[in-house]
Coordinates of C-alpha atoms (C1' of nucleotides) in Angstrom, one line a residue:
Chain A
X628 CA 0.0 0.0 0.0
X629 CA 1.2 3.6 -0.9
X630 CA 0.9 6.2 1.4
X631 CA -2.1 8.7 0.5
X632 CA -1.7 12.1 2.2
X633 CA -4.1 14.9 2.8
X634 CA -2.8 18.1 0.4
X635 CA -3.6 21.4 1.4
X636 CA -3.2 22.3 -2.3
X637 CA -5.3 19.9 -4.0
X638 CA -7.9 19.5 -0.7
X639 CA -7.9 16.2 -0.7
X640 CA -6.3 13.1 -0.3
X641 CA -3.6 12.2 -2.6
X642 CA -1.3 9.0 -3.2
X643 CA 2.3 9.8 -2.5
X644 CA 4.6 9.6 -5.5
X645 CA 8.3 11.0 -4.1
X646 CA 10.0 13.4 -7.0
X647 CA 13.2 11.6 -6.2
X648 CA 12.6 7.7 -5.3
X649 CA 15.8 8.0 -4.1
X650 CA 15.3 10.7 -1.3
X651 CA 12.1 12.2 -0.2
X652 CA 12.7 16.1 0.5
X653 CA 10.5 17.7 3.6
X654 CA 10.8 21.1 4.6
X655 CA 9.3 22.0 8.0
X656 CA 8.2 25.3 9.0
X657 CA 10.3 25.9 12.4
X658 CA 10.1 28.9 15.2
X659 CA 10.8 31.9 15.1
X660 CA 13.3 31.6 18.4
X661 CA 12.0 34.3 20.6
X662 CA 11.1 32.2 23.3
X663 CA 10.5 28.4 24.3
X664 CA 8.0 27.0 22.1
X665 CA 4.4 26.0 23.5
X666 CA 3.0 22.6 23.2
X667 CA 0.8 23.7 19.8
X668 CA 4.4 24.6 18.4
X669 CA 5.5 21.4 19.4
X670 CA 2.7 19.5 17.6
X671 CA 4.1 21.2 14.4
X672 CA 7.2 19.9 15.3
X673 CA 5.8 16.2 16.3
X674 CA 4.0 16.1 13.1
X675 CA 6.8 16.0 10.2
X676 CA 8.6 13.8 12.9
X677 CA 6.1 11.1 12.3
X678 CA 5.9 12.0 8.7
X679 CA 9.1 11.4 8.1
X680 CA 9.2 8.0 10.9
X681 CA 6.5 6.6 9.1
X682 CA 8.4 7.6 5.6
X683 CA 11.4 5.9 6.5
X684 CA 9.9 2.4 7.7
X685 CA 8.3 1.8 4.4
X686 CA 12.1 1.9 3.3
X687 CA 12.6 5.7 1.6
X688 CA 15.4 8.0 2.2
X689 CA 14.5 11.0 3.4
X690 CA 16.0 14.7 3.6
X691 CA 14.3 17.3 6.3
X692 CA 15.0 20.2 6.4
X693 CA 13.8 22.5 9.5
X694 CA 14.5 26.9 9.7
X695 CA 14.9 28.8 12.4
X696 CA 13.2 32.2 12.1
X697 CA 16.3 34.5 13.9
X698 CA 15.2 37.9 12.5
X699 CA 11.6 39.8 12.8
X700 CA 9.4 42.0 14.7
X701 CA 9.1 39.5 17.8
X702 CA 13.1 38.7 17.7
X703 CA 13.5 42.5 18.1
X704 CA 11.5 43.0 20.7
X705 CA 12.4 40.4 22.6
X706 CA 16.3 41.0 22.4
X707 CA 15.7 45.1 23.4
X708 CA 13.5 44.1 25.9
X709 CA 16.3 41.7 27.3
X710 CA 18.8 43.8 26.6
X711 CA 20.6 41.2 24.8
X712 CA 21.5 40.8 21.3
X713 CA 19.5 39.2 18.8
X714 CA 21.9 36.8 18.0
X715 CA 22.5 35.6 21.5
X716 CA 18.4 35.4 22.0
X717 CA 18.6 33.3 19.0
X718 CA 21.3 30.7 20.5
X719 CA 19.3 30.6 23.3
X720 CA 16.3 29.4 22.0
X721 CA 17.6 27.0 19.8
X722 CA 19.3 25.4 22.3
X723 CA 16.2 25.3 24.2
X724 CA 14.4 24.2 21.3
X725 CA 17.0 20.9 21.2
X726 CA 16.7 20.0 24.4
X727 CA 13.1 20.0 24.4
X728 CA 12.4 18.3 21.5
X729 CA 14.9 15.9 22.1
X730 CA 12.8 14.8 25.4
X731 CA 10.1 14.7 23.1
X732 CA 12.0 12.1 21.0
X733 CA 12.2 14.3 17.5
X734 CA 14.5 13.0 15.6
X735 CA 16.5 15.9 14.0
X736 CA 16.1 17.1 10.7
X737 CA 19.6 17.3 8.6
X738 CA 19.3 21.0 8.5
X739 CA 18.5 23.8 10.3
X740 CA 19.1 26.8 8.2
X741 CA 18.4 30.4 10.0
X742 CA 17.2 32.9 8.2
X743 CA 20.2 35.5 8.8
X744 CA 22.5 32.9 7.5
X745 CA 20.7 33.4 4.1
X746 CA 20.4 37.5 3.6
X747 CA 22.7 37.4 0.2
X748 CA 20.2 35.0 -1.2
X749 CA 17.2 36.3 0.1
X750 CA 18.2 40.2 -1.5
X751 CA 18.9 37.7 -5.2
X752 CA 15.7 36.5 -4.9
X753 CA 14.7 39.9 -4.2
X754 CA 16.0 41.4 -7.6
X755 CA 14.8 39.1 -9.4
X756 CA 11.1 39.6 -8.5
X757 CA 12.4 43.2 -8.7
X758 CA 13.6 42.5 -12.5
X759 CA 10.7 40.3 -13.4
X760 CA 8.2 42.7 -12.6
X761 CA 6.7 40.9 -9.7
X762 CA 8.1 43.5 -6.5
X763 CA 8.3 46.9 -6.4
X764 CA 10.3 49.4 -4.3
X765 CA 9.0 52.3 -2.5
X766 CA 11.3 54.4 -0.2
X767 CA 13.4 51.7 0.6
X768 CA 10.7 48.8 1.4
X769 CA 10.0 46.3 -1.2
X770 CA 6.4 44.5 -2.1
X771 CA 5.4 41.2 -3.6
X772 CA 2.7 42.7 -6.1
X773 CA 0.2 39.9 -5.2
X774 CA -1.9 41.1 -8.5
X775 CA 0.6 39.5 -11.0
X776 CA 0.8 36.4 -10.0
X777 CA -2.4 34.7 -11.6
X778 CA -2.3 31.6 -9.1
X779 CA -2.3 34.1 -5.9
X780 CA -4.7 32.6 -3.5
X781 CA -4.5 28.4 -4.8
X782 CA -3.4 27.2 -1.3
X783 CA -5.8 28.9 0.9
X784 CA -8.7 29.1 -2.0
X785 CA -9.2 33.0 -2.2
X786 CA -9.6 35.2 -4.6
X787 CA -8.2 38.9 -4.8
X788 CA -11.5 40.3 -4.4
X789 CA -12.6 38.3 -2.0
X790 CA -9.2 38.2 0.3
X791 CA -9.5 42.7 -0.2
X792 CA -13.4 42.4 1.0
X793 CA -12.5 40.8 4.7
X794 CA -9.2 42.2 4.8
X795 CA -8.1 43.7 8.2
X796 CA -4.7 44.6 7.0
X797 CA -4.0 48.0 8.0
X798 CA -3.9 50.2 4.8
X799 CA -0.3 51.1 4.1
X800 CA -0.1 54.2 1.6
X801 CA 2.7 52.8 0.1
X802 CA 1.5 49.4 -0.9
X803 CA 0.1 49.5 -4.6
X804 CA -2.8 47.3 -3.2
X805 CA -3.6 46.5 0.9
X806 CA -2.7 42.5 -0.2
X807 CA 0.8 43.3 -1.4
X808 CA 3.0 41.9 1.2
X809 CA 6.4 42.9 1.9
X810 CA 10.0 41.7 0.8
X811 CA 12.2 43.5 2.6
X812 CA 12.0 46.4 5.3
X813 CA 13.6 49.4 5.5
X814 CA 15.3 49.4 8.5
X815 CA 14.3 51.5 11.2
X816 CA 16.6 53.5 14.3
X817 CA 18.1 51.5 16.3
X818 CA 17.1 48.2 14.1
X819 CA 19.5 45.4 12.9
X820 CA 20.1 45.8 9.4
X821 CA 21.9 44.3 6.1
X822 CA 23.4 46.2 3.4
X823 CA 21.0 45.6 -0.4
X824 CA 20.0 47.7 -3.2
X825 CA 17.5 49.4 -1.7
X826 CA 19.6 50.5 1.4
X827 CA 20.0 49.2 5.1
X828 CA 17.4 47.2 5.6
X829 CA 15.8 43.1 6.8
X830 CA 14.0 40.5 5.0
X831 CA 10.2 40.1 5.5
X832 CA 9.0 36.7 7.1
X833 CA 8.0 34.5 3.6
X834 CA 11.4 35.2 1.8
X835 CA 13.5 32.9 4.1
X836 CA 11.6 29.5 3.4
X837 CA 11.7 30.2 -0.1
X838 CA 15.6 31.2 -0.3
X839 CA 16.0 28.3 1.9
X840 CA 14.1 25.4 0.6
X841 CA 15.5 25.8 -2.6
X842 CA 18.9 26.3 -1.3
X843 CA 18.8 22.5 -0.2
X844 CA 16.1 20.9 -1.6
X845 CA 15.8 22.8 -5.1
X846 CA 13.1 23.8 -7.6
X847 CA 10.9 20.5 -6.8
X848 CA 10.6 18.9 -3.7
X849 CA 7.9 16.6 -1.8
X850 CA 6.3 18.3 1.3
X851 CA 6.1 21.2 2.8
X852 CA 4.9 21.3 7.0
X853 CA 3.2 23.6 8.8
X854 CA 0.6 24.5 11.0
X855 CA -2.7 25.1 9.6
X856 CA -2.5 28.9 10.3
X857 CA 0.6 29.3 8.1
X858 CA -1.2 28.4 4.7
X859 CA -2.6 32.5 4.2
X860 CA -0.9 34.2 4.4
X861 CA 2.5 32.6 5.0
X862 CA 2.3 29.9 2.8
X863 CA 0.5 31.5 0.2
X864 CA 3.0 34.0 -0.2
X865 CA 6.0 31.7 0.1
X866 CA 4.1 30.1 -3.1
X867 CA 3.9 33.4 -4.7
X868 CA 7.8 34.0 -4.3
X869 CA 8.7 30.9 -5.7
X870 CA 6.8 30.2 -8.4
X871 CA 7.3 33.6 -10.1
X872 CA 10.2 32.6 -10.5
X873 CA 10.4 29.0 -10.6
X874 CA 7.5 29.2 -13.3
X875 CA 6.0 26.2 -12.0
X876 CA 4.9 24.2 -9.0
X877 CA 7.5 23.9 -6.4
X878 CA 6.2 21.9 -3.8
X879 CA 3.7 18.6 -4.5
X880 CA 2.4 18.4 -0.9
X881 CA 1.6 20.9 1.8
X882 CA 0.5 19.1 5.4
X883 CA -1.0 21.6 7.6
X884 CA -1.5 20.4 11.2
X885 CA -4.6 21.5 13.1
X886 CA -4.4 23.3 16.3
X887 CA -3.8 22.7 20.4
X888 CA -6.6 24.5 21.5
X889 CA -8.1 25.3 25.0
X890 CA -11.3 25.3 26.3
X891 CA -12.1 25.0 22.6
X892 CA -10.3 27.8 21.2
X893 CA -6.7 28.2 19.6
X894 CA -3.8 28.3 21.8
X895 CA -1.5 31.4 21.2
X896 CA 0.8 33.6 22.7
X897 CA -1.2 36.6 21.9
X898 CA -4.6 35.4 23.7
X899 CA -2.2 34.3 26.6
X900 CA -3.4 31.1 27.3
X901 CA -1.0 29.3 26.3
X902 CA 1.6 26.4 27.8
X903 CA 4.8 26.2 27.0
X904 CA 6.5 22.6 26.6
X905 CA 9.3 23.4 29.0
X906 CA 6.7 23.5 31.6
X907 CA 4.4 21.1 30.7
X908 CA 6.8 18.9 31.0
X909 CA 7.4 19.6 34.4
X910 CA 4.4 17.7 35.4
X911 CA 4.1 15.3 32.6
X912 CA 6.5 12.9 31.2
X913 CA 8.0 13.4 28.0
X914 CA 6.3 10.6 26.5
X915 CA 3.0 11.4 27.7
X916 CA 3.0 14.5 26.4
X917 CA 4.2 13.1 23.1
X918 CA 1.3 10.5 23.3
X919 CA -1.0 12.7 23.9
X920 CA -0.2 14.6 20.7
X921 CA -0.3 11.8 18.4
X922 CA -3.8 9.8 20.0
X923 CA -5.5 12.3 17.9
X924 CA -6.0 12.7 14.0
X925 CA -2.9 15.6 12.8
X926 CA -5.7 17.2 11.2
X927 CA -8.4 17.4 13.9
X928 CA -8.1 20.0 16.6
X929 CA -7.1 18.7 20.1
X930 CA -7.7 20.3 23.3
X931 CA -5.2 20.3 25.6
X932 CA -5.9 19.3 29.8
X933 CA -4.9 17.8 32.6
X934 CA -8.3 15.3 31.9
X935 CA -6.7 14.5 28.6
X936 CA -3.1 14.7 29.6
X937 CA -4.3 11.6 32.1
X938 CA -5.9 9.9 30.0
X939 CA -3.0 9.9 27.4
X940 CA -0.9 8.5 30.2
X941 CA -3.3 5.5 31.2
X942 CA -3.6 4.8 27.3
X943 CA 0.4 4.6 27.5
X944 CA 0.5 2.9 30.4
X945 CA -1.4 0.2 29.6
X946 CA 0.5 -0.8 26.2
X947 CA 4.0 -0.9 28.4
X948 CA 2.2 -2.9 31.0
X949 CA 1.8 -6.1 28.5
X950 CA 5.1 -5.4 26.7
X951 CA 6.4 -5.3 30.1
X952 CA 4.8 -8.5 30.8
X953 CA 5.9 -10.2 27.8
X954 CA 9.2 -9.2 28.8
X955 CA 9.2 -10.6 32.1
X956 CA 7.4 -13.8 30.6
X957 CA 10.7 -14.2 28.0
X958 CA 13.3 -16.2 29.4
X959 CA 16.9 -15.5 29.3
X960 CA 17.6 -18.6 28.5
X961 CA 17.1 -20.7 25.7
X962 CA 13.8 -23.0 26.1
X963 CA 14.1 -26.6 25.3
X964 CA 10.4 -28.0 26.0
X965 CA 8.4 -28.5 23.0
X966 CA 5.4 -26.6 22.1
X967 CA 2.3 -28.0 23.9
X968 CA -1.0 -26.4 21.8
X969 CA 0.0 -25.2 18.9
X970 CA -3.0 -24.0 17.7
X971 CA -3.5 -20.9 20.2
X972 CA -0.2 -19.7 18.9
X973 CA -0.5 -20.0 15.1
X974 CA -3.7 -17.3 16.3
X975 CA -1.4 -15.0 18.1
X976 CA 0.9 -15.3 15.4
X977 CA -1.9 -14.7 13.2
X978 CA -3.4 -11.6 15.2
X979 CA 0.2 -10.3 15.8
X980 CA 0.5 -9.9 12.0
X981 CA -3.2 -9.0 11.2
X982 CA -2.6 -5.8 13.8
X983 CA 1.0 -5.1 12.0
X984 CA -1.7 -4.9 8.7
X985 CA -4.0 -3.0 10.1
X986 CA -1.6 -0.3 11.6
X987 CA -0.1 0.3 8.4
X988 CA -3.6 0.5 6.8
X989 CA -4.2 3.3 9.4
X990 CA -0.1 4.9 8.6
X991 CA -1.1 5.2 4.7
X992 CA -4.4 6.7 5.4
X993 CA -3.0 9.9 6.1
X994 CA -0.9 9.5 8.8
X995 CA -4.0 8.0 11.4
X996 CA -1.9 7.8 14.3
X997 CA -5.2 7.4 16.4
X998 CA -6.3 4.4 14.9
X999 CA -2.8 2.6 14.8
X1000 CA -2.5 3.1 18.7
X1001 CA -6.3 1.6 18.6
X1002 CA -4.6 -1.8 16.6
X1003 CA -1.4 -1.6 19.4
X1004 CA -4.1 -2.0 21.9
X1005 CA -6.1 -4.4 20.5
X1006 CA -2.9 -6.3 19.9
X1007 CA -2.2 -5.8 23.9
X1008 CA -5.5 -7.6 24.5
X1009 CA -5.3 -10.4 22.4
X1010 CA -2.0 -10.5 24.4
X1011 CA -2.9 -10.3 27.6
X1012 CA -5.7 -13.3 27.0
X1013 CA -3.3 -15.3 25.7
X1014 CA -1.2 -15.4 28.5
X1015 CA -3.8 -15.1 31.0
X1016 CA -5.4 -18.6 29.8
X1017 CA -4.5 -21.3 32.9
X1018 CA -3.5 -23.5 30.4
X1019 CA -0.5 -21.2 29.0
X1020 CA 2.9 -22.4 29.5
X1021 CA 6.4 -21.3 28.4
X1022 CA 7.7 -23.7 26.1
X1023 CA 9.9 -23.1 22.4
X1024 CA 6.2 -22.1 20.7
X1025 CA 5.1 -19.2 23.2
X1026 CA 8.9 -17.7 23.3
X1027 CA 9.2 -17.8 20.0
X1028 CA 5.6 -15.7 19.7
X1029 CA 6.4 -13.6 22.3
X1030 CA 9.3 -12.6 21.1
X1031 CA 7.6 -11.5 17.7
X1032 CA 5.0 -9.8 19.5
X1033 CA 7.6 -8.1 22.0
X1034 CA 10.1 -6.9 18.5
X1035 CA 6.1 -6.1 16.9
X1036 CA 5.4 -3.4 19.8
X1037 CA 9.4 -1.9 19.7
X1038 CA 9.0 -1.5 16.4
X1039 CA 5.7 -0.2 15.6
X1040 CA 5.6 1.8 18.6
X1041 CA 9.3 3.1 17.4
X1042 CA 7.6 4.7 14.2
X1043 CA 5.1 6.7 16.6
X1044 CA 8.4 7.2 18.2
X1045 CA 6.8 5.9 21.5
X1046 CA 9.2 3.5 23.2
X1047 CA 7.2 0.8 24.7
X1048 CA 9.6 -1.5 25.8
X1049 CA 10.2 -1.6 30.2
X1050 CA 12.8 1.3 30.5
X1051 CA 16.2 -0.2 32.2
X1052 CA 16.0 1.9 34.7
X1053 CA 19.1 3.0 36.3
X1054 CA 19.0 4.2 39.8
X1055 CA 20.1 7.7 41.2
X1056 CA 21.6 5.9 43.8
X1057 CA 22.7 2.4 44.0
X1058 CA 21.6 2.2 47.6
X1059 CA 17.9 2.6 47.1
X1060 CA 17.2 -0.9 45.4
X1061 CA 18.4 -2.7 48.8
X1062 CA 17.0 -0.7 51.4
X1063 CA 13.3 -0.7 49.7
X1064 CA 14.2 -4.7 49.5
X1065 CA 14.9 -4.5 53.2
X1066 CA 11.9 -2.8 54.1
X1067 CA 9.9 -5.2 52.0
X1068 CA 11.7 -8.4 53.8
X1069 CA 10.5 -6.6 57.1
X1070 CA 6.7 -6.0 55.9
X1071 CA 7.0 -9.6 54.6
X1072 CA 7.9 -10.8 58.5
X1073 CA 4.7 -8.6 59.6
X1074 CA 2.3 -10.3 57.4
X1075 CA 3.5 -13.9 58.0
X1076 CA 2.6 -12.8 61.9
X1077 CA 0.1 -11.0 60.4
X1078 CA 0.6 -7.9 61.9
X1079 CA -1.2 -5.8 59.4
X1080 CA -0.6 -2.5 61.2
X1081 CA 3.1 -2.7 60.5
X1082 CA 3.0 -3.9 57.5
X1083 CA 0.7 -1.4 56.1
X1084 CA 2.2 0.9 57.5
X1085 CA 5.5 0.5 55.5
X1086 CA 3.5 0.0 52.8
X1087 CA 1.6 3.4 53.0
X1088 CA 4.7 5.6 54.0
X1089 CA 6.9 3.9 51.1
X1090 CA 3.7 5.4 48.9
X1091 CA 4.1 8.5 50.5
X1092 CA 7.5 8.4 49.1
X1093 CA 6.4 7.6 46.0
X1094 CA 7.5 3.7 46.2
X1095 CA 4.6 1.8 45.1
X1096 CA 4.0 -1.6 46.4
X1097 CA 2.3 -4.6 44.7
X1098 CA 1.4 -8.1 46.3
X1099 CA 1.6 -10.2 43.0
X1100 CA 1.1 -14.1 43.7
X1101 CA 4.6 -14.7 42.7
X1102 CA 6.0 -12.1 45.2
X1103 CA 6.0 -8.4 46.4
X1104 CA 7.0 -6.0 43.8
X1105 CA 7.7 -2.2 43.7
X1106 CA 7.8 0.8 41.3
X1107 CA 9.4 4.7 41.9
X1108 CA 6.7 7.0 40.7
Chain B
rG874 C1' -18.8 39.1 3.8
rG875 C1' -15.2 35.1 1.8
rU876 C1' -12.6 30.4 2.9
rG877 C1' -11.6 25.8 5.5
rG878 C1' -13.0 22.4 9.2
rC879 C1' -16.0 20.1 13.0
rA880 C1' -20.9 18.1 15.3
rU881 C1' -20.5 9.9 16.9
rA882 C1' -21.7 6.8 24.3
rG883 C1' -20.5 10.4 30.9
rC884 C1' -15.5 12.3 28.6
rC885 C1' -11.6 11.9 24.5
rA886 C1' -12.1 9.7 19.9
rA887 C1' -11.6 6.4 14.8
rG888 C1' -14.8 5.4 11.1
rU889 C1' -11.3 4.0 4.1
rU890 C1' -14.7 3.2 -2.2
rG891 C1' -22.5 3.5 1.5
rG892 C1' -23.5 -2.8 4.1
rU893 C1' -25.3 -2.5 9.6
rA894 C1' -20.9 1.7 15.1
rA895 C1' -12.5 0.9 16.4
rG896 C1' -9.7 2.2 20.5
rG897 C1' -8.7 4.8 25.2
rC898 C1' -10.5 7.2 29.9
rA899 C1' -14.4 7.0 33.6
rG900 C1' -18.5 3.6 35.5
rA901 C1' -20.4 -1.4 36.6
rG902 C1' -19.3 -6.8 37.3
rG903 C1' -15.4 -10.5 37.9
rA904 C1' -10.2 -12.7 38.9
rC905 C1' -6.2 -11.7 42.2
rU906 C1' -5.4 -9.8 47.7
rG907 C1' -5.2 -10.4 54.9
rC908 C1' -7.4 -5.6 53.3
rA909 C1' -5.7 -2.6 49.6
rA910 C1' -3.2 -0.7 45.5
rA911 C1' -1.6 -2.1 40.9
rU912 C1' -2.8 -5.5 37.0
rC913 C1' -5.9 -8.4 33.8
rC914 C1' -10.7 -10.0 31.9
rU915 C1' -16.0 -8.9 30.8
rU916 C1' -19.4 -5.1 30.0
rU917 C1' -21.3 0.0 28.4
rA918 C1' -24.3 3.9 21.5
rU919 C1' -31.3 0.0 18.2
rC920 C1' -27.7 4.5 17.1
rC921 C1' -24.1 8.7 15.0
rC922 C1' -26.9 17.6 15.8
rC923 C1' -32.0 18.4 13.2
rC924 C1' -35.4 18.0 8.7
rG925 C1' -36.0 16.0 3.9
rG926 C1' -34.1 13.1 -0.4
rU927 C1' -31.3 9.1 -3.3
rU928 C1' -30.7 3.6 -2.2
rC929 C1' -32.5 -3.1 -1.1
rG930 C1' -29.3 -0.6 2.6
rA931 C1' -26.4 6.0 4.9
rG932 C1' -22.7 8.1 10.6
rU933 C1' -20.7 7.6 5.5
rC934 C1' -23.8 10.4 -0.7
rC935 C1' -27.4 14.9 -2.1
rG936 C1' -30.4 19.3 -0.6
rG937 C1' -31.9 22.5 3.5
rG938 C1' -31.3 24.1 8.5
rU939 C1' -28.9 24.7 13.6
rG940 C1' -24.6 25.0 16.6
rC941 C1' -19.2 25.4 17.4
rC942 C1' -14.0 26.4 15.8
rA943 C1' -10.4 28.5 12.7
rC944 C1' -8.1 31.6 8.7
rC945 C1' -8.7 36.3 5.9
rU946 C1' -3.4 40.8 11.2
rC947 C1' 1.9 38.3 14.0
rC948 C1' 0.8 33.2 15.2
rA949 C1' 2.5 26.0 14.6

RNA sequence: GGUGGCAUAGCCAAGUUGGUAAGGCAGAGGACUGCAAAUCCUUUAUCCCCCGGUUCGAGUCCGGGUGCCACCUCCA
């Protein structure tokens, strides 16, 4: 099965054909790092990442490329404000933007151009829009004259007219027409700014991802990531850019995320209820919060709460417990007896591969992470019954189909970039394992003299601690956290 | 005003080309337990916002409503 993909462009879903079956090109719209990204940021981020997982399991190559917006409005701002440069406000955040997306288990792209690395190609571009009759300079700014590009308005579905009726633009005298966007700023007092033609001066927002995506992917690439509010007029313009001068279609697929949203509407910076990942992941774990971003369609709005942050967590949770009980099932050693019923494992077996089917089916479907966790689960059951059954044994059959279900779990759950399998946990300090054993030899003394005060009571302040304890029928067991 | 999307059980949510409602959370019942916790199993929508239509058959297509969200300004 090919992988269809919703297109932005087209509105609807499409079968992916790669321009190069060699190496499938994805540019990803990044921040703009003026401050730590929030958790609908990250979902851009999470999105591509799956993309391109999902990509390179069914065997392609890929390329990803990722920007970093160093130089706008908000970078300015923010460095004044701080007092610190814009270059070092930059650094800042895009270290904070690796180590948080690194706990979120993005693997990187294998660039990440910034924008003020690519000023000499941005003020070409420039020139020849200039030349081909597409900008237009007026006292040092530069326009995109949105009216001679026939195709303006394709991504988004608007027309001129249409896009002038609603428009809330301010009027700017200088523009020919309020929908011309600009190219290149003059720069102001006191503003960074970079020699060109036109005098001192910094690009506008859409030039970068042009200049850029060209610069490494060239005049024809595969996708093009975003979130949904980036097609108009981001998007649209970026289109614009290229194309004039391209002359023809640049990009084959755009994938627009939907939003986080909460209580129902968007999360943003400028409505202020937003959350930024840095903190969220304070009181959730990384994985969780990763989870939680993929249980839902890409497309499909999600809310974000503590309600749904939970039940992310118990959705997780109960995946790793039967992996984790597979595990523990596993021997270390090789297992001589000889299969008993051979019959309940050819239907694991069976079932292990059917779910394997079915969360590809979901994968090509436009990316339906929801319903490949629903097949990992239903896999997990199947599982679980299968083991549970009094007349299960280990013997060369079950090992051999736990082990297949165990590598089916790591590896599916490794394209959703989830790890499933029991963590090896290695312990602040080494001196914790034997004192919690200690006390559990003590509370296991109490309870043969039954002296369920004391042993409770160990049992309780161990939970205060955070030590959980469970009586399973082979033994006492416990968990940190 | 234009454009795009959404409306499915208490909550979150998937529903491929129409064929008789995935999965998770919560709840209920059960297994296990000294009691718990944890875990596992079973179970939970005569019905998919409303009205009309096409069809042997519609959550799924068509027409008309209602409600919600988003974009048209920086925004993932």
């Amino acid at each position: 099965m090919a992988l269809q993909i919703y297109n932005t462009l087209t509105k609807q879903k499409e079968e992916f054909k790669p321009v190069d079956p060699e190496k499938v090109k994805i540019y990803s719209c990044g921040p703009t790092v003026y401050d730590y990204f929030h958790i609908g940021n990250a979902r851009a981020f999470v999105v591509p990442d799956i993309l391109k997982r999902y990509l390179e399991y069914k065997g392609y190559n890929v390329f990803h490329v990722m920007n970093f917006t160093d130089i706008d409005d908000k970078m300015i701002k923010r460095a004044n404000k701080e007092g610190v440069s814009i270059k070092e406000l930059a650094d800042r955040f895009i270290d904070a933007y690796f180590e948080d997306t690194k706990k979120l288990n993005i693997k990187e792209a294998d660039v990440y151009p910034r924008a003020t690395d690519y000023i000499e190609d941005i003020i070409k571009l420039l020139k020849r829009l200039e030349e081909e009759g597409y900008a237009y300079e007026v006292d040092g700014d530069i326009f995109f004259e949105v009216k001679k590009f026939a195709d303006y308005g394709k991504l988004s579905n608007q027309n001129l007219e249409e896009l002038a009726s609603g428009a809330r633009i301010e009027v700017n005298e200088q523009k020919k027409d309020p929908l011309d966007f600009v190219l290149w700023k003059r720069s102001k007092e006191g503003e960074p700014a970079w020699d060109s033609p036109w005098g001192p001066g910094r690009p506008g927002w859409h030039t970068e991802c042009s200049v850029m995506s060209r610069h490494y992917l060239g005049d024809k690439f595969d996708f093009h990531t975003g979130g949904i509010d980036l097609a108009f007029p981001h998007h649209e313009n970026e289109i614009a850019q290229s194309e004039a001068v391209n002359g023809e279609q640049v990009i084959n697929y755009w994938v627009h995320n939907g939003y986080v949203n909460v209580d129902g509407e968007k999360m943003s910076k400028s409505l202020g209820n937003f959350f930024t990942t840095r903190d969220i992941l304070k009181d959730y774990s990384p994985d969780v919060v990763r989870f939680f971003l993929i249980s839902n369609h890409y497309r499909s709005p999600i809310n974000f709460s503590d309600v749904e942050l939970n039940d992310a967590k118990k959705s997780l949770r109960r995946l790793r417990n039967t992996v984790a009980r597979i595990h523990k099932l596993i021997p270390d050693n090789k297992v001589e007896i000889d299969a008993g019923n051979q019959k309940e494992v050819e239907a694991i077996e069976r079932a292990i591969d059917d779910k394997r089917v079915k969360f590809e089916e979901a994968m090509d479907d436009d990316l339906n992470t929801a319903l490949a966790i629903a097949s990992l689960h239903e896999l997990a059951k199947k599982i679980n019954i299968f083991v549970n059954d009094s007349e299960f044994e280990i013997n060369k059959a079950t090992v051999m189909v736990l082990e297949k279900a165990y590598n089916t779990f790591e590896e599916l759950g490794s394209i959703l970039g989830i790890e499933l399998r029991p963590e090896l946990k290695e312990e602040g300090n080494k001196l914790i394992p034997p004192l919690i054993e200690l006390l559990l030899e003590i509370r296991e003394e109490a309870r043969e003299e039954q002296n369920w005060d004391l042993a409770d009571k160990i049992r309780d302040e161990l939970k205060e601690l955070g030590i959980t304890i469970k009586d399973r029928p082979q033994g006492t067991e416990w968990e940190i956290e």
